[in-house]
Coordinates of C-alpha atoms in Angstrom, one line a residue:
Chain A
M1 CA -5.8 10.8 43.7
R2 CA -9.4 10.6 44.3
K3 CA -8.9 14.5 43.1
F4 CA -7.3 13.1 39.7
L5 CA -10.3 10.6 39.4
F6 CA -12.9 12.9 40.5
N7 CA -13.0 14.8 37.3
K8 CA -14.1 11.8 34.1
D9 CA -11.6 13.5 31.7
N10 CA -8.7 11.7 33.1
Y11 CA -9.8 8.7 32.7
G12 CA -8.9 10.2 28.7
Y13 CA -5.2 8.6 30.0
F14 CA -6.0 5.1 30.5
F15 CA -7.4 4.5 27.9
I16 CA -4.7 5.9 26.4
I17 CA -1.8 4.3 28.2
P18 CA -2.1 0.5 26.4
F19 CA -1.3 2.9 22.9
F20 CA 0.9 5.2 24.0
V21 CA 2.4 2.2 25.9
V22 CA 3.5 -0.2 22.9
F23 CA 4.0 3.0 20.4
L24 CA 6.8 4.2 22.7
S25 CA 8.4 0.6 23.4
L26 CA 8.0 -1.2 20.1
Q27 CA 7.6 1.7 17.6
L28 CA 8.7 5.3 18.1
Y29 CA 12.2 3.6 20.5
P30 CA 13.5 1.7 18.0
I31 CA 13.8 4.2 15.1
L32 CA 15.9 6.2 18.0
Y33 CA 17.5 3.3 18.1
T34 CA 18.3 2.5 15.2
F35 CA 19.7 6.5 14.7
Y36 CA 22.4 5.5 17.8
L37 CA 22.9 2.0 16.0
S38 CA 23.3 4.9 12.0
F39 CA 26.5 5.9 14.6
T40 CA 28.2 2.3 15.3
N41 CA 29.8 -0.1 13.5
L42 CA 27.2 -3.2 14.8
S43 CA 27.5 -6.5 12.6
T44 CA 28.8 -10.6 12.6
A45 CA 32.6 -8.5 13.4
N46 CA 31.7 -6.6 16.1
P47 CA 28.5 -7.8 17.9
E48 CA 28.6 -5.2 20.9
G49 CA 28.9 -1.8 18.3
D50 CA 31.9 0.2 18.8
F51 CA 30.6 4.1 17.9
V52 CA 32.0 5.4 15.3
G53 CA 30.5 8.9 14.6
L54 CA 30.1 9.5 11.0
S55 CA 32.0 7.6 9.5
N56 CA 28.9 5.1 7.8
Y57 CA 27.3 8.5 6.8
I58 CA 30.5 9.0 4.6
R59 CA 30.8 5.1 4.0
L60 CA 27.6 5.5 2.3
L61 CA 28.4 8.9 0.0
Q62 CA 30.9 6.6 -1.9
D63 CA 28.6 3.3 -2.0
K64 CA 28.6 2.7 -5.6
F65 CA 25.7 0.0 -5.1
F66 CA 23.7 3.0 -2.5
L67 CA 24.1 5.9 -5.2
K68 CA 23.0 3.1 -8.0
S69 CA 20.6 2.0 -5.5
I70 CA 19.2 6.6 -5.2
W71 CA 18.4 6.5 -9.1
N72 CA 17.1 2.5 -9.4
T73 CA 14.2 4.0 -7.1
C74 CA 13.5 7.6 -8.1
R75 CA 13.5 6.1 -11.6
I76 CA 10.8 3.5 -11.4
W77 CA 9.4 5.4 -8.3
I78 CA 8.5 8.7 -11.9
L79 CA 8.3 5.9 -14.3
N80 CA 5.4 4.2 -12.6
F81 CA 3.3 7.4 -10.4
I82 CA 3.5 9.7 -13.9
P83 CA 2.0 7.5 -15.7
Q84 CA 0.1 6.5 -12.9
L85 CA -0.9 10.1 -11.8
I86 CA -2.5 10.9 -16.4
F87 CA -4.5 7.5 -16.1
A88 CA -6.2 8.0 -12.2
L89 CA -7.4 12.4 -13.3
G90 CA -8.8 11.0 -16.3
L91 CA -10.3 8.1 -15.6
A92 CA -11.9 10.2 -12.1
T93 CA -13.0 12.3 -14.2
I94 CA -15.0 9.6 -16.4
L95 CA -16.1 7.7 -14.1
T96 CA -17.5 11.2 -12.1
R97 CA -18.3 13.4 -14.9
S98 CA -19.7 10.7 -17.3
K99 CA -22.8 8.6 -17.2
I100 CA -21.3 5.2 -16.8
R101 CA -22.5 2.1 -16.3
G102 CA -21.0 -0.8 -14.7
K103 CA -19.0 2.1 -12.7
D104 CA -18.7 0.2 -10.0
L105 CA -17.8 -2.5 -11.3
F106 CA -14.7 -0.5 -13.3
R107 CA -13.7 1.1 -10.8
G108 CA -13.4 -2.3 -8.2
V109 CA -11.0 -4.1 -11.0
Y110 CA -9.0 -1.5 -11.3
F111 CA -8.1 -1.1 -7.6
L112 CA -8.6 -4.4 -7.3
P113 CA -4.9 -5.3 -8.1
N114 CA -4.1 -2.8 -4.5
L115 CA -5.1 -5.6 -2.5
V116 CA -3.1 -8.5 -4.0
T117 CA 0.4 -9.0 -1.9
A118 CA 2.5 -7.8 -2.7
A119 CA 4.8 -10.9 -2.7
S120 CA 2.4 -13.1 -4.9
V121 CA 2.5 -10.3 -7.6
G122 CA 5.4 -10.8 -8.1
I123 CA 6.1 -14.2 -8.2
L124 CA 2.6 -13.4 -11.0
F125 CA 5.0 -11.6 -13.1
N126 CA 8.6 -13.3 -13.2
V127 CA 6.5 -16.4 -14.6
L128 CA 4.7 -14.2 -16.8
L129 CA 7.5 -12.4 -17.9
G130 CA 9.4 -16.0 -18.4
W131 CA 11.3 -16.5 -21.9
Q132 CA 10.8 -19.5 -23.8
S133 CA 7.6 -20.4 -22.1
G134 CA 5.9 -17.2 -20.7
A135 CA 2.5 -15.5 -20.2
I136 CA 3.7 -12.6 -22.0
N137 CA 5.7 -13.2 -24.6
Q138 CA 3.0 -16.4 -26.2
I139 CA 0.4 -13.5 -25.7
L140 CA 3.1 -11.2 -28.0
V141 CA 3.1 -14.1 -30.5
V142 CA 0.0 -15.2 -30.3
I143 CA -1.3 -11.6 -32.0
R144 CA 1.7 -11.1 -34.5
I145 CA 4.2 -7.9 -32.3
I146 CA 7.1 -10.7 -32.5
P147 CA 7.3 -14.0 -33.9
E148 CA 7.5 -16.6 -32.6
D149 CA 12.1 -17.5 -32.1
Q150 CA 12.5 -13.5 -31.5
K151 CA 11.1 -14.3 -28.0
I152 CA 12.0 -11.9 -25.8
H153 CA 14.7 -12.6 -22.6
F154 CA 12.7 -9.2 -20.7
L155 CA 14.6 -10.4 -16.9
A156 CA 17.9 -11.0 -18.1
N157 CA 17.2 -7.1 -19.4
P158 CA 18.2 -4.1 -17.4
V159 CA 16.1 -1.7 -19.4
W160 CA 13.1 -4.2 -19.9
T161 CA 13.8 -5.5 -16.4
S162 CA 13.5 -1.7 -15.0
T163 CA 9.8 -0.7 -16.3
A164 CA 7.9 -4.3 -15.3
V165 CA 8.6 -3.0 -12.6
S166 CA 7.6 0.4 -13.2
V167 CA 4.1 -1.1 -15.5
I168 CA 3.0 -3.0 -12.4
L169 CA 4.1 0.2 -10.0
W170 CA 1.5 1.8 -12.3
W171 CA -0.7 -1.5 -12.2
M172 CA -1.2 -2.0 -9.0
W173 CA -2.4 2.3 -8.1
F174 CA -3.6 3.1 -11.2
G175 CA -6.8 2.6 -9.4
H176 CA -6.3 3.3 -5.7
S177 CA -5.1 6.7 -6.6
M178 CA -8.5 6.7 -9.2
I179 CA -10.8 6.0 -6.2
L180 CA -8.5 9.1 -4.4
F181 CA -9.4 11.7 -6.3
M182 CA -13.5 10.1 -7.4
A183 CA -14.3 11.1 -4.1
A184 CA -12.8 14.1 -3.7
M185 CA -14.6 15.5 -7.1
V186 CA -17.7 13.6 -6.1
S187 CA -17.3 16.7 -3.7
V188 CA -16.6 20.0 -6.0
P189 CA -20.1 22.2 -6.2
K190 CA -21.8 21.3 -9.5
D191 CA -22.9 24.9 -9.2
Y192 CA -18.7 25.9 -10.5
Y193 CA -18.8 23.2 -13.6
D194 CA -22.1 25.5 -14.8
A195 CA -20.6 28.7 -13.9
A196 CA -17.9 28.4 -16.9
S197 CA -19.4 26.1 -19.1
V198 CA -22.1 29.2 -18.4
D199 CA -18.9 31.1 -20.1
G200 CA -18.3 29.0 -22.5
A201 CA -16.0 27.2 -21.1
N202 CA -14.9 23.5 -23.1
A203 CA -15.2 20.4 -20.5
W204 CA -11.3 20.5 -20.6
Q205 CA -10.9 24.4 -19.3
S206 CA -13.0 23.3 -16.7
F207 CA -10.5 19.8 -16.0
W208 CA -7.5 22.2 -15.7
K209 CA -9.5 25.2 -14.6
I210 CA -11.3 23.7 -12.0
T211 CA -10.9 20.1 -10.8
I212 CA -7.4 20.8 -10.8
P213 CA -7.4 23.5 -8.4
Q214 CA -10.0 21.6 -6.0
I215 CA -8.9 18.3 -5.8
K216 CA -5.8 20.2 -5.6
P217 CA -5.4 18.6 -0.8
V218 CA -6.3 15.2 -1.9
M219 CA -3.8 15.3 -4.6
I220 CA -0.9 15.8 -2.7
Y221 CA -2.1 13.5 -0.4
V222 CA -1.5 11.0 -3.1
L223 CA 2.1 11.8 -4.3
V224 CA 2.9 11.8 -1.2
T225 CA 2.2 8.9 0.2
S226 CA 3.3 7.6 -3.4
L227 CA 6.5 8.9 -3.2
I228 CA 7.0 7.7 0.6
G229 CA 6.2 4.2 -0.5
G230 CA 8.1 4.6 -4.4
M231 CA 11.4 5.6 -2.2
N232 CA 10.8 2.9 -0.2
N233 CA 10.7 0.6 -2.3
F234 CA 11.0 -3.7 -1.5
D235 CA 8.7 -6.8 -2.3
I236 CA 8.3 -6.3 -6.2
P237 CA 11.8 -6.2 -7.4
F238 CA 12.8 -7.8 -4.2
V239 CA 11.5 -11.4 -5.8
I240 CA 10.9 -10.1 -8.8
G241 CA 14.3 -11.1 -10.8
E242 CA 15.2 -14.0 -12.3
G243 CA 17.6 -16.5 -11.1
Q244 CA 16.2 -19.0 -7.6
N245 CA 17.6 -16.0 -4.8
L246 CA 15.6 -13.2 -4.7
G247 CA 16.6 -10.3 -4.1
T248 CA 20.1 -10.1 -5.7
G249 CA 18.7 -6.8 -8.2
G250 CA 18.0 -8.5 -11.0
P251 CA 20.7 -7.2 -14.5
L252 CA 23.3 -5.2 -13.7
Y253 CA 21.1 -3.9 -10.1
S254 CA 19.2 -2.7 -12.1
I255 CA 16.3 -2.8 -10.0
L256 CA 17.4 -2.8 -6.3
T257 CA 16.5 -0.3 -4.9
M258 CA 17.3 1.7 -1.4
V259 CA 14.9 -0.5 0.9
M260 CA 17.2 -3.6 -1.3
H261 CA 20.1 -2.3 -0.2
L262 CA 19.4 -1.5 3.8
Y263 CA 18.6 -5.4 3.6
R264 CA 21.7 -6.6 1.3
M265 CA 23.4 -5.5 4.5
G266 CA 21.7 -5.7 7.3
F267 CA 20.4 -8.8 6.9
T268 CA 23.0 -10.8 4.5
G269 CA 26.9 -11.5 4.2
G270 CA 28.5 -9.7 7.2
R271 CA 25.1 -8.5 8.3
Q272 CA 26.4 -4.7 9.4
R273 CA 23.6 -3.8 10.6
G274 CA 25.5 -0.1 11.4
Y275 CA 25.8 0.0 8.3
A276 CA 22.4 -0.6 7.2
A277 CA 21.0 1.9 9.5
A278 CA 22.9 4.3 8.0
V279 CA 21.1 3.3 4.9
A280 CA 17.3 3.1 7.1
F281 CA 18.6 7.5 7.9
A282 CA 20.1 8.2 4.0
I283 CA 16.5 7.5 2.6
F284 CA 14.7 8.8 5.1
F285 CA 16.3 11.7 5.1
I286 CA 16.1 11.7 0.8
V287 CA 11.8 11.5 1.8
L288 CA 12.5 14.3 4.0
I289 CA 13.9 16.8 1.2
F290 CA 11.9 15.9 -1.9
S291 CA 8.3 16.1 1.0
I292 CA 9.8 19.4 1.7
I293 CA 10.4 20.7 -2.1
I294 CA 6.8 19.5 -3.4
F295 CA 5.3 21.2 0.2
R296 CA 7.1 24.2 -0.8
S297 CA 6.2 24.2 -4.4
M298 CA 2.9 22.8 -3.8
T299 CA 1.9 26.0 -1.5
R300 CA 3.5 28.5 -4.6
K301 CA 0.8 28.4 -6.6
E302 CA -1.6 28.5 -4.1
V303 CA -1.9 31.8 -4.9
E304 CA -2.6 31.6 -8.3
S305 CA -5.5 28.6 -8.7
E306 CA -7.0 30.8 -5.3
K307 CA -7.3 33.1 -8.2
A308 CA -8.5 30.9 -11.4
V309 CA -11.5 29.1 -9.4
R310 CA -12.2 32.7 -8.6
G311 CA -12.0 34.2 -11.8
V312 CA -14.5 31.5 -13.6
K313 CA -16.9 31.5 -10.0
R314 CA -17.0 35.0 -11.4
Chain B
M1 CA -34.7 23.7 -38.9
R2 CA -30.7 24.6 -38.4
S3 CA -30.5 24.4 -34.5
N4 CA -32.3 20.4 -35.0
K5 CA -29.3 19.4 -37.5
K6 CA -26.3 20.0 -34.8
T7 CA -28.6 18.2 -31.9
K8 CA -28.2 14.9 -34.6
K9 CA -24.7 16.0 -35.2
N10 CA -23.6 16.7 -31.5
D11 CA -26.2 13.7 -30.4
A12 CA -23.5 11.1 -33.4
G13 CA -20.7 12.7 -31.9
K14 CA -21.0 12.2 -28.1
F15 CA -22.2 8.8 -29.2
T16 CA -19.1 8.2 -31.2
G17 CA -17.6 9.6 -28.5
K18 CA -18.6 8.1 -25.9
F19 CA -18.8 4.3 -27.9
F20 CA -14.9 5.0 -27.2
L21 CA -14.9 5.6 -23.4
Y22 CA -16.3 2.4 -23.3
F23 CA -14.4 1.1 -25.1
F24 CA -12.1 2.3 -23.5
L25 CA -12.8 1.4 -20.0
L26 CA -14.0 -1.9 -21.1
L27 CA -9.5 -2.5 -22.9
L28 CA -8.0 -1.7 -19.2
A29 CA -10.1 -3.8 -17.1
I30 CA -9.0 -7.0 -19.3
I31 CA -5.4 -5.8 -19.5
T32 CA -5.8 -5.6 -16.0
F33 CA -7.4 -8.5 -15.2
T34 CA -5.1 -10.7 -17.5
P35 CA -2.6 -11.4 -14.6
F36 CA -5.1 -12.6 -12.2
Y37 CA -6.7 -14.6 -15.5
I38 CA -4.0 -16.4 -17.1
M39 CA -3.2 -17.0 -13.2
L40 CA -6.4 -19.2 -12.9
I41 CA -6.4 -20.7 -16.6
N42 CA -2.8 -21.9 -15.8
A43 CA -2.7 -23.5 -12.7
T44 CA -5.6 -25.9 -13.7
R45 CA -3.0 -26.6 -17.1
S46 CA 0.9 -28.4 -17.1
T47 CA 3.7 -27.4 -17.8
Q48 CA 4.0 -29.5 -21.0
E49 CA 1.0 -27.6 -21.8
I50 CA 1.8 -23.5 -20.3
N51 CA 5.3 -24.5 -22.0
M52 CA 2.7 -24.7 -25.5
G53 CA 1.3 -21.7 -25.8
I54 CA -1.3 -19.7 -23.8
T55 CA -4.8 -20.8 -23.9
L56 CA -8.7 -19.1 -22.8
I57 CA -9.5 -22.2 -21.7
P58 CA -9.4 -24.4 -18.3
G59 CA -7.5 -27.7 -18.5
N60 CA -7.7 -30.7 -16.1
A61 CA -4.4 -31.2 -14.3
L62 CA -5.4 -28.9 -10.5
L63 CA -4.9 -32.2 -8.6
E64 CA -1.7 -33.4 -10.5
N65 CA -0.2 -29.4 -9.9
Y66 CA -1.8 -29.5 -6.6
K67 CA -0.3 -32.8 -5.5
S68 CA 3.5 -31.3 -7.0
M69 CA 3.2 -28.6 -5.5
M70 CA 2.0 -30.1 -2.1
I71 CA 5.4 -32.5 -2.0
S72 CA 7.6 -30.0 -1.9
M73 CA 6.0 -27.2 0.5
N74 CA 3.1 -26.7 2.9
I75 CA 1.2 -24.0 1.5
W76 CA -0.9 -24.5 3.9
S77 CA 1.6 -23.7 7.0
G78 CA 2.1 -20.7 5.6
F79 CA -1.5 -20.0 4.9
R80 CA -2.1 -20.8 9.8
N81 CA 0.5 -18.6 10.4
S82 CA -0.4 -15.6 8.5
L83 CA -4.1 -16.0 10.1
I84 CA -2.2 -17.0 13.5
V85 CA -0.3 -12.9 12.8
A86 CA -2.8 -11.8 11.3
V87 CA -6.6 -12.1 12.8
P88 CA -4.6 -11.2 16.3
S89 CA -3.3 -8.5 14.5
T90 CA -5.9 -6.9 13.9
I91 CA -8.9 -6.9 16.1
L92 CA -5.6 -5.5 19.3
S93 CA -5.4 -2.6 16.7
G94 CA -9.7 -2.3 16.2
Y95 CA -10.1 -2.9 19.7
F96 CA -7.3 -0.5 21.2
G97 CA -7.3 1.7 18.2
A98 CA -10.7 2.0 19.4
L99 CA -10.0 2.7 23.1
T100 CA -7.3 5.3 22.3
A101 CA -9.5 7.2 19.6
Y102 CA -12.6 7.9 22.4
A103 CA -10.3 8.8 24.2
F104 CA -8.5 11.8 21.8
S105 CA -12.9 11.7 20.3
K106 CA -14.5 12.2 24.2
F107 CA -11.8 13.2 27.3
K108 CA -10.5 16.8 27.7
F109 CA -7.6 15.9 29.4
K110 CA -4.4 18.0 29.4
G111 CA -2.0 17.1 26.7
N112 CA -5.0 15.6 24.0
K113 CA -4.6 18.1 21.1
F114 CA -0.9 17.6 21.4
L115 CA -0.9 13.8 21.6
F116 CA -3.6 12.9 19.1
W117 CA -1.0 15.3 16.1
F118 CA 1.9 13.4 17.3
I119 CA 0.4 10.4 16.7
L120 CA -0.4 11.7 13.0
A121 CA 2.5 12.8 13.0
T122 CA 4.5 9.7 12.9
M123 CA 1.7 8.3 10.8
M124 CA 3.6 9.1 7.3
I125 CA 7.4 7.1 8.9
P126 CA 7.6 4.4 7.5
I127 CA 8.0 0.7 9.1
Q128 CA 11.5 0.3 6.7
L129 CA 13.2 3.1 9.6
G130 CA 12.8 1.3 13.1
L131 CA 14.1 -2.3 11.3
I132 CA 17.2 -2.6 12.0
G133 CA 16.6 -1.1 15.4
Y134 CA 14.0 -3.2 15.9
Y135 CA 15.3 -6.6 14.9
Q136 CA 18.2 -6.2 17.8
L137 CA 14.7 -4.7 20.2
T138 CA 13.2 -8.5 19.6
A139 CA 16.6 -10.3 19.8
N140 CA 17.4 -8.6 23.5
L141 CA 14.2 -9.9 24.3
H142 CA 14.2 -13.1 22.7
I143 CA 10.6 -13.2 21.3
I144 CA 12.3 -12.1 17.6
N145 CA 11.4 -15.4 15.9
T146 CA 8.0 -15.6 17.2
F147 CA 4.5 -14.4 15.5
W148 CA 4.3 -12.3 19.0
A149 CA 7.2 -9.7 17.4
L150 CA 4.7 -9.7 14.1
I151 CA 1.2 -9.0 16.5
L152 CA 2.1 -6.2 19.3
P153 CA 2.9 -3.4 17.8
T154 CA -0.6 -3.6 15.4
V155 CA -1.9 -2.4 19.5
A156 CA -0.3 1.1 18.2
N157 CA -2.1 1.8 15.1
A158 CA -2.2 5.4 14.3
A159 CA -4.7 4.9 10.8
T160 CA -7.1 3.0 12.7
V161 CA -7.1 5.9 15.3
F162 CA -7.6 8.6 13.1
F163 CA -10.4 7.1 11.0
L164 CA -12.4 5.6 15.0
K165 CA -11.1 8.8 15.9
M166 CA -13.1 11.2 13.2
Y167 CA -16.3 8.6 14.0
I168 CA -17.2 8.5 16.8
D169 CA -16.5 12.5 16.5
V170 CA -19.8 11.8 13.9
N171 CA -21.5 8.9 15.5
V172 CA -20.9 9.0 19.4
H173 CA -22.9 11.5 21.0
D174 CA -22.5 13.2 24.1
S175 CA -26.0 12.4 24.9
L176 CA -26.1 9.0 25.4
L177 CA -21.9 9.2 26.8
E178 CA -24.0 11.6 29.8
A179 CA -27.2 9.2 30.4
A180 CA -25.2 5.9 30.7
R181 CA -22.8 7.8 32.8
V182 CA -26.6 8.8 34.7
D183 CA -27.2 5.8 35.7
G184 CA -24.0 4.9 37.3
S185 CA -22.1 3.2 34.4
S186 CA -18.9 2.2 34.7
E187 CA -16.7 4.5 32.4
F188 CA -14.5 1.2 30.8
Y189 CA -18.0 -0.1 30.9
T190 CA -19.1 2.4 29.5
F191 CA -16.7 1.7 26.7
N192 CA -17.7 -1.4 26.1
R193 CA -20.9 -2.0 26.7
I194 CA -22.3 2.1 24.5
V195 CA -19.8 2.9 22.7
L196 CA -17.8 0.0 20.4
P197 CA -21.6 -1.4 19.1
I198 CA -22.4 1.4 18.7
I199 CA -19.3 2.7 16.0
M200 CA -18.9 -1.2 15.6
P201 CA -18.8 -0.4 11.2
G202 CA -16.1 2.4 11.5
V203 CA -14.4 -0.3 13.4
A204 CA -14.9 -2.9 10.6
T205 CA -14.0 -0.6 7.3
M206 CA -10.4 0.1 9.8
S207 CA -10.3 -4.4 10.4
I208 CA -10.4 -5.2 7.5
L209 CA -8.2 -3.0 5.6
N210 CA -5.7 -3.5 9.0
F211 CA -5.9 -7.5 7.8
I212 CA -4.5 -7.0 4.1
F213 CA -1.9 -5.2 5.7
S214 CA -1.4 -8.0 7.6
W215 CA -1.7 -10.5 5.1
N216 CA -0.2 -8.8 3.3
N217 CA 3.7 -7.4 4.8
Y218 CA 7.0 -9.1 3.7
L219 CA 9.5 -7.0 5.1
T220 CA 8.9 -7.5 8.9
P221 CA 7.9 -11.3 9.2
L222 CA 11.2 -11.9 6.5
V223 CA 13.5 -10.7 8.3
L224 CA 11.8 -11.6 11.8
L225 CA 11.4 -15.2 11.7
F226 CA 13.8 -17.8 10.9
D227 CA 12.3 -21.2 10.8
K228 CA 11.0 -22.9 7.9
E229 CA 7.8 -23.9 9.9
K230 CA 6.9 -20.0 10.8
F231 CA 6.8 -18.5 7.6
T232 CA 4.2 -15.9 6.8
L233 CA 2.4 -17.1 3.4
P234 CA 4.0 -14.5 1.8
I235 CA 7.2 -15.4 2.7
L236 CA 7.0 -18.9 1.1
I237 CA 5.6 -17.8 -1.7
A238 CA 8.5 -15.7 -2.4
L239 CA 10.3 -18.7 -2.1
V240 CA 8.6 -20.6 -5.1
K241 CA 10.0 -20.1 -8.0
G242 CA 13.4 -22.1 -6.2
T243 CA 10.8 -24.8 -4.9
Y244 CA 9.9 -25.7 -8.2
K245 CA 12.3 -25.1 -10.5
Q246 CA 10.9 -25.3 -14.0
N247 CA 7.0 -27.0 -12.2
L248 CA 4.6 -24.1 -13.5
G249 CA 1.8 -25.9 -12.7
A250 CA 2.5 -25.8 -9.4
Q251 CA 4.3 -22.2 -9.7
Y252 CA 1.0 -21.0 -10.8
L253 CA -1.5 -23.0 -8.2
A254 CA 1.2 -21.3 -5.3
V255 CA -0.3 -17.5 -6.8
A256 CA -3.4 -18.3 -6.8
I257 CA -4.5 -19.8 -3.5
S258 CA -2.3 -17.3 -1.6
V259 CA -4.0 -14.2 -3.9
I260 CA -7.2 -16.3 -3.9
P261 CA -8.6 -14.9 0.5
I262 CA -8.1 -11.2 -1.2
L263 CA -10.0 -11.7 -4.5
I264 CA -13.2 -13.1 -2.1
A265 CA -13.1 -10.9 0.0
F266 CA -12.9 -8.0 -2.2
M267 CA -16.5 -9.2 -3.4
F268 CA -17.4 -8.9 0.0
F269 CA -16.1 -6.2 1.5
S270 CA -15.4 -3.7 -2.1
K271 CA -17.6 -1.9 -0.8
Y272 CA -16.3 -1.2 3.3
I273 CA -12.4 -0.9 1.9
I274 CA -13.0 1.5 -0.8
S275 CA -14.5 3.8 2.5
G276 CA -11.7 3.1 4.4
I277 CA -8.8 4.3 2.2
T278 CA -10.3 7.7 1.1
A279 CA -11.2 8.7 4.7
G280 CA -7.8 8.5 5.6
A281 CA -6.8 10.5 2.3
L282 CA -10.9 13.4 2.4
K283 CA -10.8 14.2 5.6
E284 CA -6.7 15.9 6.1

């Protein structure tokens, strides 16, 4: 023991003990425990939880609500992510490459919705999207897009409801992605752009041939973190649906996401925790597969974009 | 002469380009802020006025809304509960995050690199994955339906460790630690009295983010807390619809009360917040 302490580097072990005790017992263990529970029928009816093999996973494949929730989750994420990416890249380019007054103010305003409690945002938009007295309908009437007697019942319509969730997520996240892209764009050497303009490249060409390849690591980061967050989407679709009850999934279950399904299975009705645990791992595997596809396709393009950079630099 | 004309034409084009750029940026800023603005305005208007239509001018029903809001729901208890969870969570993740980061940064013990990468890899795993297991675990430990269930796991915050390790690598010099050792300072004392003050700006950056994360957290407290007196602010706010039914003024006010602290925090700390969120993406 004395010898162990004689080496000052071994003090590092003492300093990481609290972190690792909590990490292993309250974070890693629950994940492994959840994996184990996904092979049991733990529920209110079976509080002990008998081992049932793969039957929860087989049930998942026949669960219409789960299959619908996969499609809902992916659709809501894609419809928010594509416009989010376009706006974030465009705004980041404008704010870093042109001289804009009040740059910090714009950046702050765009980013602000990201910090606000998602549950509050969901409720706020539930009220704003109301039918007869919702502010959004009132604005549409004032600017004469719709007549007074044809207000849109947004939250009773599956397409409107799902679109609204995507738009809210776009609103909450484009500023966040923009800030990450701005930070990456600032560190692109200015010489690259100068060299490109000497060679006669216009702004559009330098964006595609210099900016995009240079900020690619950050783009992958944004894509993967957004994917993980998007596949675990819960707060806003859970609270926004119409009616007094939370988490009903909206009209025709159009905004029932995968984590909402997990919650409904594990924490309402018969509390089928074993089955909910299988839902949790199904979500994990879906994210894993998508992430692997992203990394594969991104690294394959690496060679091409490197050629492009070299081509411009010449 | 010809080239002069050309530059003039270019200037005019540049001017209209700039004009449209500002127009677009301003329009987007207005769209982004409008939901908050309507929320603040409608929080001061009576339900009747809100039903009538939209306006940009505040009303004078704030007190009335506040009274009717407080009758059915004590929003300040949610406020208090959120603070009881968020403050210790922030302190624990900040302190133990710094301690762990310091160990990984300055002590070359066996397995240092492996353990560091191991916790990094887990950073990408969302809490939802272990939620069912954590629920069962807290039930078995009898800490379910207590704030401990929400506070204790924050001791292990991988993002904080990651950020602060980078910060210590750059800002804390080995020579300083050697000097402290020569002076007979114990390793733990050195951390608390010398290292911690130096890295305080980094700890503050992460702490603001951790506080906001805890303040906004919805799913975990929703699952782990049963008693209405223990509900944190997001859980209470989500119940606003069912509680106030047709009373729109009270609904807007309740949401506004939950959002205003974040708006104020952002006004003061936006630089810290932005540097905190960019750090993770840039130093991969």
